């Protein structure tokens, strides 16, 4: 996969945007409510599948090497093996599939909201799977802890990411190259 200089710079800038938005957290036990899911959807809505997913990968790598960009300023490889690890991995899949949907349809509010809702549920699904297998929880407990408390906030964040992503995306010159 070949990337232009513009795509590399945009991916880096928007990885920083995800890192900044991730600092807005509401503690809810071991899994906080954050703006990470919003940030991932927002970035992918603006940048598209390829550059958006690379941006999320850069963000995750920054957290993995110790930069305090994950929720609440956390960092390090241990973050990927704790209760939030599945959500972090889920961000890559959220980015890819949100971008894939947006790539296949008309770039408008309806499809952006739809793609972001699908992406948000993908992240919740991965988070719940991680809790099931990583914490040896029964299925109902894993979904009760990893999905149920986050469904309504996830829907709100997905709607906001989709709406603001299209609103800003239509005003940025580089999105015309992504969504033709």
PDB file of C-alpha atoms in Angstrom:
ATOM      1  CA  UNK A   1       0.000   0.000   0.000  1.00  0.00           C
ATOM      2  CA  UNK A   2       1.505   3.258  -1.096  1.00  0.00           C
ATOM      3  CA  UNK A   3       0.775   6.428   0.846  1.00  0.00           C
ATOM      4  CA  UNK A   4       1.227   9.967  -0.326  1.00  0.00           C
ATOM      5  CA  UNK A   5       2.958  12.539   1.862  1.00  0.00           C
ATOM      6  CA  UNK A   6      -0.410  14.210   2.350  1.00  0.00           C
ATOM      7  CA  UNK A   7      -1.969  10.958   3.635  1.00  0.00           C
ATOM      8  CA  UNK A   8       0.915  10.353   6.032  1.00  0.00           C
ATOM      9  CA  UNK A   9       0.681  13.870   7.463  1.00  0.00           C
ATOM     10  CA  UNK A  10      -3.116  13.684   7.778  1.00  0.00           C
ATOM     11  CA  UNK A  11      -2.920  10.283   9.467  1.00  0.00           C
ATOM     12  CA  UNK A  12      -0.422  11.642  12.005  1.00  0.00           C
ATOM     13  CA  UNK A  13      -2.384  14.806  12.706  1.00  0.00           C
ATOM     14  CA  UNK A  14      -5.635  12.918  13.162  1.00  0.00           C
ATOM     15  CA  UNK A  15      -3.932  10.296  15.359  1.00  0.00           C
ATOM     16  CA  UNK A  16      -3.097  13.217  17.642  1.00  0.00           C
ATOM     17  CA  UNK A  17      -6.738  14.350  17.470  1.00  0.00           C
ATOM     18  CA  UNK A  18      -7.827  10.886  18.643  1.00  0.00           C
ATOM     19  CA  UNK A  19      -5.262  11.066  21.449  1.00  0.00           C
ATOM     20  CA  UNK A  20      -6.550  14.460  22.589  1.00  0.00           C
ATOM     21  CA  UNK A  21     -10.214  13.453  22.488  1.00  0.00           C
ATOM     22  CA  UNK A  22      -9.398  10.236  24.365  1.00  0.00           C
ATOM     23  CA  UNK A  23      -8.526  12.267  27.442  1.00  0.00           C
ATOM     24  CA  UNK A  24     -12.179  13.134  27.991  1.00  0.00           C
ATOM     25  CA  UNK A  25     -13.310  10.289  30.235  1.00  0.00           C
ATOM     26  CA  UNK A  26     -15.994   9.448  32.756  1.00  0.00           C
ATOM     27  CA  UNK A  27     -14.836   6.644  35.073  1.00  0.00           C
ATOM     28  CA  UNK A  28     -17.312   3.734  35.197  1.00  0.00           C
ATOM     29  CA  UNK A  29     -15.295   1.072  36.959  1.00  0.00           C
ATOM     30  CA  UNK A  30     -12.599  -0.770  35.003  1.00  0.00           C
ATOM     31  CA  UNK A  31     -13.997   0.393  31.630  1.00  0.00           C
ATOM     32  CA  UNK A  32     -14.389   4.195  31.444  1.00  0.00           C
ATOM     33  CA  UNK A  33     -16.753   6.075  29.162  1.00  0.00           C
ATOM     34  CA  UNK A  34     -14.511   7.997  26.753  1.00  0.00           C
ATOM     35  CA  UNK A  35     -14.589   9.993  23.542  1.00  0.00           C
ATOM     36  CA  UNK A  36     -12.318   7.444  21.847  1.00  0.00           C
ATOM     37  CA  UNK A  37     -15.166   5.795  19.932  1.00  0.00           C
ATOM     38  CA  UNK A  38     -16.409   9.209  18.847  1.00  0.00           C
ATOM     39  CA  UNK A  39     -12.896  10.219  17.795  1.00  0.00           C
ATOM     40  CA  UNK A  40     -12.329   7.077  15.737  1.00  0.00           C
ATOM     41  CA  UNK A  41     -15.642   7.465  13.893  1.00  0.00           C
ATOM     42  CA  UNK A  42     -15.108  11.177  13.383  1.00  0.00           C
ATOM     43  CA  UNK A  43     -11.596  10.723  11.987  1.00  0.00           C
ATOM     44  CA  UNK A  44     -12.589   7.908   9.631  1.00  0.00           C
ATOM     45  CA  UNK A  45     -15.623   9.840   8.418  1.00  0.00           C
ATOM     46  CA  UNK A  46     -13.313  12.689   7.444  1.00  0.00           C
ATOM     47  CA  UNK A  47     -10.284  10.748   6.181  1.00  0.00           C
ATOM     48  CA  UNK A  48     -11.869   7.655   4.669  1.00  0.00           C
ATOM     49  CA  UNK A  49     -11.052   3.982   5.115  1.00  0.00           C
ATOM     50  CA  UNK A  50      -7.343   3.857   4.272  1.00  0.00           C
ATOM     51  CA  UNK A  51      -6.005   7.017   5.886  1.00  0.00           C
ATOM     52  CA  UNK A  52      -8.495   6.843   8.756  1.00  0.00           C
ATOM     53  CA  UNK A  53      -7.541   3.275   9.649  1.00  0.00           C
ATOM     54  CA  UNK A  54      -3.851   4.161   9.449  1.00  0.00           C
ATOM     55  CA  UNK A  55      -4.525   7.108  11.750  1.00  0.00           C
ATOM     56  CA  UNK A  56      -6.138   4.774  14.293  1.00  0.00           C
ATOM     57  CA  UNK A  57      -3.201   2.351  13.971  1.00  0.00           C
ATOM     58  CA  UNK A  58      -0.760   5.195  14.640  1.00  0.00           C
ATOM     59  CA  UNK A  59      -2.804   6.224  17.681  1.00  0.00           C
ATOM     60  CA  UNK A  60      -2.760   2.665  19.025  1.00  0.00           C
ATOM     61  CA  UNK A  61       0.987   2.356  18.398  1.00  0.00           C
ATOM     62  CA  UNK A  62       1.594   5.650  20.214  1.00  0.00           C
ATOM     63  CA  UNK A  63      -0.238   4.244  23.226  1.00  0.00           C
ATOM     64  CA  UNK A  64       1.576   0.919  22.967  1.00  0.00           C
ATOM     65  CA  UNK A  65       5.049   2.497  23.048  1.00  0.00           C
ATOM     66  CA  UNK A  66       4.195   4.497  26.139  1.00  0.00           C
ATOM     67  CA  UNK A  67       2.881   7.866  24.999  1.00  0.00           C
ATOM     68  CA  UNK A  68      -0.004   8.814  27.330  1.00  0.00           C
ATOM     69  CA  UNK A  69      -2.643   9.056  24.594  1.00  0.00           C
ATOM     70  CA  UNK A  70      -5.038   6.327  25.697  1.00  0.00           C
ATOM     71  CA  UNK A  71      -8.083   7.064  27.846  1.00  0.00           C
ATOM     72  CA  UNK A  72      -7.235   9.114  30.907  1.00  0.00           C
ATOM     73  CA  UNK A  73      -3.581   9.437  29.928  1.00  0.00           C
ATOM     74  CA  UNK A  74      -2.855   5.744  30.235  1.00  0.00           C
ATOM     75  CA  UNK A  75      -0.252   4.079  28.046  1.00  0.00           C
ATOM     76  CA  UNK A  76       1.869   1.029  27.589  1.00  0.00           C
ATOM     77  CA  UNK A  77       1.443  -2.522  26.422  1.00  0.00           C
ATOM     78  CA  UNK A  78      -0.371  -3.482  29.646  1.00  0.00           C
ATOM     79  CA  UNK A  79      -3.333  -1.353  28.542  1.00  0.00           C
ATOM     80  CA  UNK A  80      -3.874  -3.773  25.675  1.00  0.00           C
ATOM     81  CA  UNK A  81      -4.090  -6.766  28.009  1.00  0.00           C
ATOM     82  CA  UNK A  82      -6.411  -5.242  30.612  1.00  0.00           C
ATOM     83  CA  UNK A  83     -10.208  -4.942  30.515  1.00  0.00           C
ATOM     84  CA  UNK A  84     -10.100  -2.255  27.806  1.00  0.00           C
ATOM     85  CA  UNK A  85      -7.839  -4.209  25.426  1.00  0.00           C
ATOM     86  CA  UNK A  86     -10.693  -5.525  23.298  1.00  0.00           C
ATOM     87  CA  UNK A  87     -12.081  -2.047  22.811  1.00  0.00           C
ATOM     88  CA  UNK A  88      -8.673  -0.777  21.717  1.00  0.00           C
ATOM     89  CA  UNK A  89      -8.301  -3.585  19.163  1.00  0.00           C
ATOM     90  CA  UNK A  90     -11.919  -3.009  18.152  1.00  0.00           C
ATOM     91  CA  UNK A  91     -11.035   0.545  17.116  1.00  0.00           C
ATOM     92  CA  UNK A  92      -9.079  -0.815  14.153  1.00  0.00           C
ATOM     93  CA  UNK A  93     -12.077  -2.827  13.000  1.00  0.00           C
ATOM     94  CA  UNK A  94     -14.410   0.081  13.690  1.00  0.00           C
ATOM     95  CA  UNK A  95     -12.244   2.320  11.525  1.00  0.00           C
ATOM     96  CA  UNK A  96     -11.950  -0.159   8.695  1.00  0.00           C
ATOM     97  CA  UNK A  97     -15.614  -1.093   8.472  1.00  0.00           C
ATOM     98  CA  UNK A  98     -16.915   2.439   9.013  1.00  0.00           C
ATOM     99  CA  UNK A  99     -14.618   3.587   6.220  1.00  0.00           C
ATOM    100  CA  UNK A 100     -15.582   0.652   4.025  1.00  0.00           C
ATOM    101  CA  UNK A 101     -19.274   1.476   4.307  1.00  0.00           C
ATOM    102  CA  UNK A 102     -18.632   5.156   3.597  1.00  0.00           C
ATOM    103  CA  UNK A 103     -16.500   4.218   0.604  1.00  0.00           C
ATOM    104  CA  UNK A 104     -19.345   2.200  -0.956  1.00  0.00           C
ATOM    105  CA  UNK A 105     -22.203   4.693  -0.506  1.00  0.00           C
ATOM    106  CA  UNK A 106     -22.975   8.357  -1.042  1.00  0.00           C
ATOM    107  CA  UNK A 107     -21.170  10.634   1.409  1.00  0.00           C
ATOM    108  CA  UNK A 108     -24.161  12.081   3.233  1.00  0.00           C
ATOM    109  CA  UNK A 109     -25.561  12.305   6.754  1.00  0.00           C
ATOM    110  CA  UNK A 110     -27.710   9.166   6.567  1.00  0.00           C
ATOM    111  CA  UNK A 111     -24.897   6.863   5.461  1.00  0.00           C
ATOM    112  CA  UNK A 112     -22.395   8.500   7.766  1.00  0.00           C
ATOM    113  CA  UNK A 113     -24.653   7.945  10.769  1.00  0.00           C
ATOM    114  CA  UNK A 114     -25.313   4.369   9.675  1.00  0.00           C
ATOM    115  CA  UNK A 115     -21.610   3.607   9.165  1.00  0.00           C
ATOM    116  CA  UNK A 116     -20.703   5.116  12.523  1.00  0.00           C
ATOM    117  CA  UNK A 117     -23.424   3.158  14.327  1.00  0.00           C
ATOM    118  CA  UNK A 118     -22.144  -0.076  12.773  1.00  0.00           C
ATOM    119  CA  UNK A 119     -18.584   0.879  13.755  1.00  0.00           C
ATOM    120  CA  UNK A 120     -19.542   1.695  17.336  1.00  0.00           C
ATOM    121  CA  UNK A 121     -21.215  -1.682  17.761  1.00  0.00           C
ATOM    122  CA  UNK A 122     -18.173  -3.411  16.295  1.00  0.00           C
ATOM    123  CA  UNK A 123     -16.023  -1.845  19.010  1.00  0.00           C
ATOM    124  CA  UNK A 124     -18.491  -2.847  21.719  1.00  0.00           C
ATOM    125  CA  UNK A 125     -18.580  -6.381  20.346  1.00  0.00           C
ATOM    126  CA  UNK A 126     -14.781  -6.689  20.418  1.00  0.00           C
ATOM    127  CA  UNK A 127     -14.692  -5.246  23.932  1.00  0.00           C
ATOM    128  CA  UNK A 128     -17.250  -7.794  25.098  1.00  0.00           C
ATOM    129  CA  UNK A 129     -15.418 -10.661  23.407  1.00  0.00           C
ATOM    130  CA  UNK A 130     -12.216  -9.591  25.123  1.00  0.00           C
ATOM    131  CA  UNK A 131     -13.971  -9.571  28.486  1.00  0.00           C
ATOM    132  CA  UNK A 132     -15.411 -13.024  27.785  1.00  0.00           C
ATOM    133  CA  UNK A 133     -12.111 -14.659  26.910  1.00  0.00           C
ATOM    134  CA  UNK A 134      -9.594 -12.408  28.682  1.00  0.00           C
ATOM    135  CA  UNK A 135     -11.427 -12.338  32.000  1.00  0.00           C
ATOM    136  CA  UNK A 136     -13.088 -15.749  31.662  1.00  0.00           C
ATOM    137  CA  UNK A 137     -16.514 -14.240  32.154  1.00  0.00           C
ATOM    138  CA  UNK A 138     -19.678 -15.994  31.068  1.00  0.00           C
ATOM    139  CA  UNK A 139     -21.227 -14.590  27.878  1.00  0.00           C
ATOM    140  CA  UNK A 140     -24.037 -12.770  29.677  1.00  0.00           C
ATOM    141  CA  UNK A 141     -21.637 -11.139  32.143  1.00  0.00           C
ATOM    142  CA  UNK A 142     -19.235 -10.123  29.387  1.00  0.00           C
ATOM    143  CA  UNK A 143     -21.973  -8.481  27.345  1.00  0.00           C
ATOM    144  CA  UNK A 144     -23.512  -6.937  30.460  1.00  0.00           C
ATOM    145  CA  UNK A 145     -20.176  -5.355  31.375  1.00  0.00           C
ATOM    146  CA  UNK A 146     -18.794  -4.603  27.913  1.00  0.00           C
ATOM    147  CA  UNK A 147     -21.848  -3.641  25.911  1.00  0.00           C
ATOM    148  CA  UNK A 148     -24.998  -2.792  27.848  1.00  0.00           C
ATOM    149  CA  UNK A 149     -23.731   0.273  29.752  1.00  0.00           C
ATOM    150  CA  UNK A 150     -22.213   1.656  26.547  1.00  0.00           C
ATOM    151  CA  UNK A 151     -25.050   1.198  24.040  1.00  0.00           C
ATOM    152  CA  UNK A 152     -26.797   4.538  24.581  1.00  0.00           C
ATOM    153  CA  UNK A 153     -23.548   6.541  24.907  1.00  0.00           C
ATOM    154  CA  UNK A 154     -22.217   4.665  21.851  1.00  0.00           C
ATOM    155  CA  UNK A 155     -25.276   5.611  19.803  1.00  0.00           C
ATOM    156  CA  UNK A 156     -24.970   9.253  20.853  1.00  0.00           C
ATOM    157  CA  UNK A 157     -21.246   9.331  20.030  1.00  0.00           C
ATOM    158  CA  UNK A 158     -21.800   7.593  16.686  1.00  0.00           C
ATOM    159  CA  UNK A 159     -24.496  10.083  15.701  1.00  0.00           C
ATOM    160  CA  UNK A 160     -22.261  12.979  16.729  1.00  0.00           C
ATOM    161  CA  UNK A 161     -19.245  11.529  14.880  1.00  0.00           C
ATOM    162  CA  UNK A 162     -21.281  10.907  11.736  1.00  0.00           C
ATOM    163  CA  UNK A 163     -22.929  14.306  11.751  1.00  0.00           C
ATOM    164  CA  UNK A 164     -19.826  16.336  12.594  1.00  0.00           C
ATOM    165  CA  UNK A 165     -17.660  14.227  10.289  1.00  0.00           C
ATOM    166  CA  UNK A 166     -19.866  15.010   7.294  1.00  0.00           C
ATOM    167  CA  UNK A 167     -20.296  18.644   8.338  1.00  0.00           C
ATOM    168  CA  UNK A 168     -16.543  19.188   8.596  1.00  0.00           C
ATOM    169  CA  UNK A 169     -15.663  16.736   5.825  1.00  0.00           C
ATOM    170  CA  UNK A 170     -17.706  18.665   3.268  1.00  0.00           C
ATOM    171  CA  UNK A 171     -15.775  21.803   4.153  1.00  0.00           C
ATOM    172  CA  UNK A 172     -12.269  20.365   3.940  1.00  0.00           C
ATOM    173  CA  UNK A 173     -10.643  20.339   0.545  1.00  0.00           C
ATOM    174  CA  UNK A 174      -8.895  16.974   0.929  1.00  0.00           C
ATOM    175  CA  UNK A 175     -12.146  15.060   1.522  1.00  0.00           C
ATOM    176  CA  UNK A 176     -13.127  15.746  -2.080  1.00  0.00           C
ATOM    177  CA  UNK A 177     -10.292  13.414  -3.082  1.00  0.00           C
ATOM    178  CA  UNK A 178     -11.562  10.690  -0.740  1.00  0.00           C
ATOM    179  CA  UNK A 179     -15.303  10.784  -1.465  1.00  0.00           C
ATOM    180  CA  UNK A 180     -15.801  11.304  -5.166  1.00  0.00           C
TER     181      UNK A 180
END
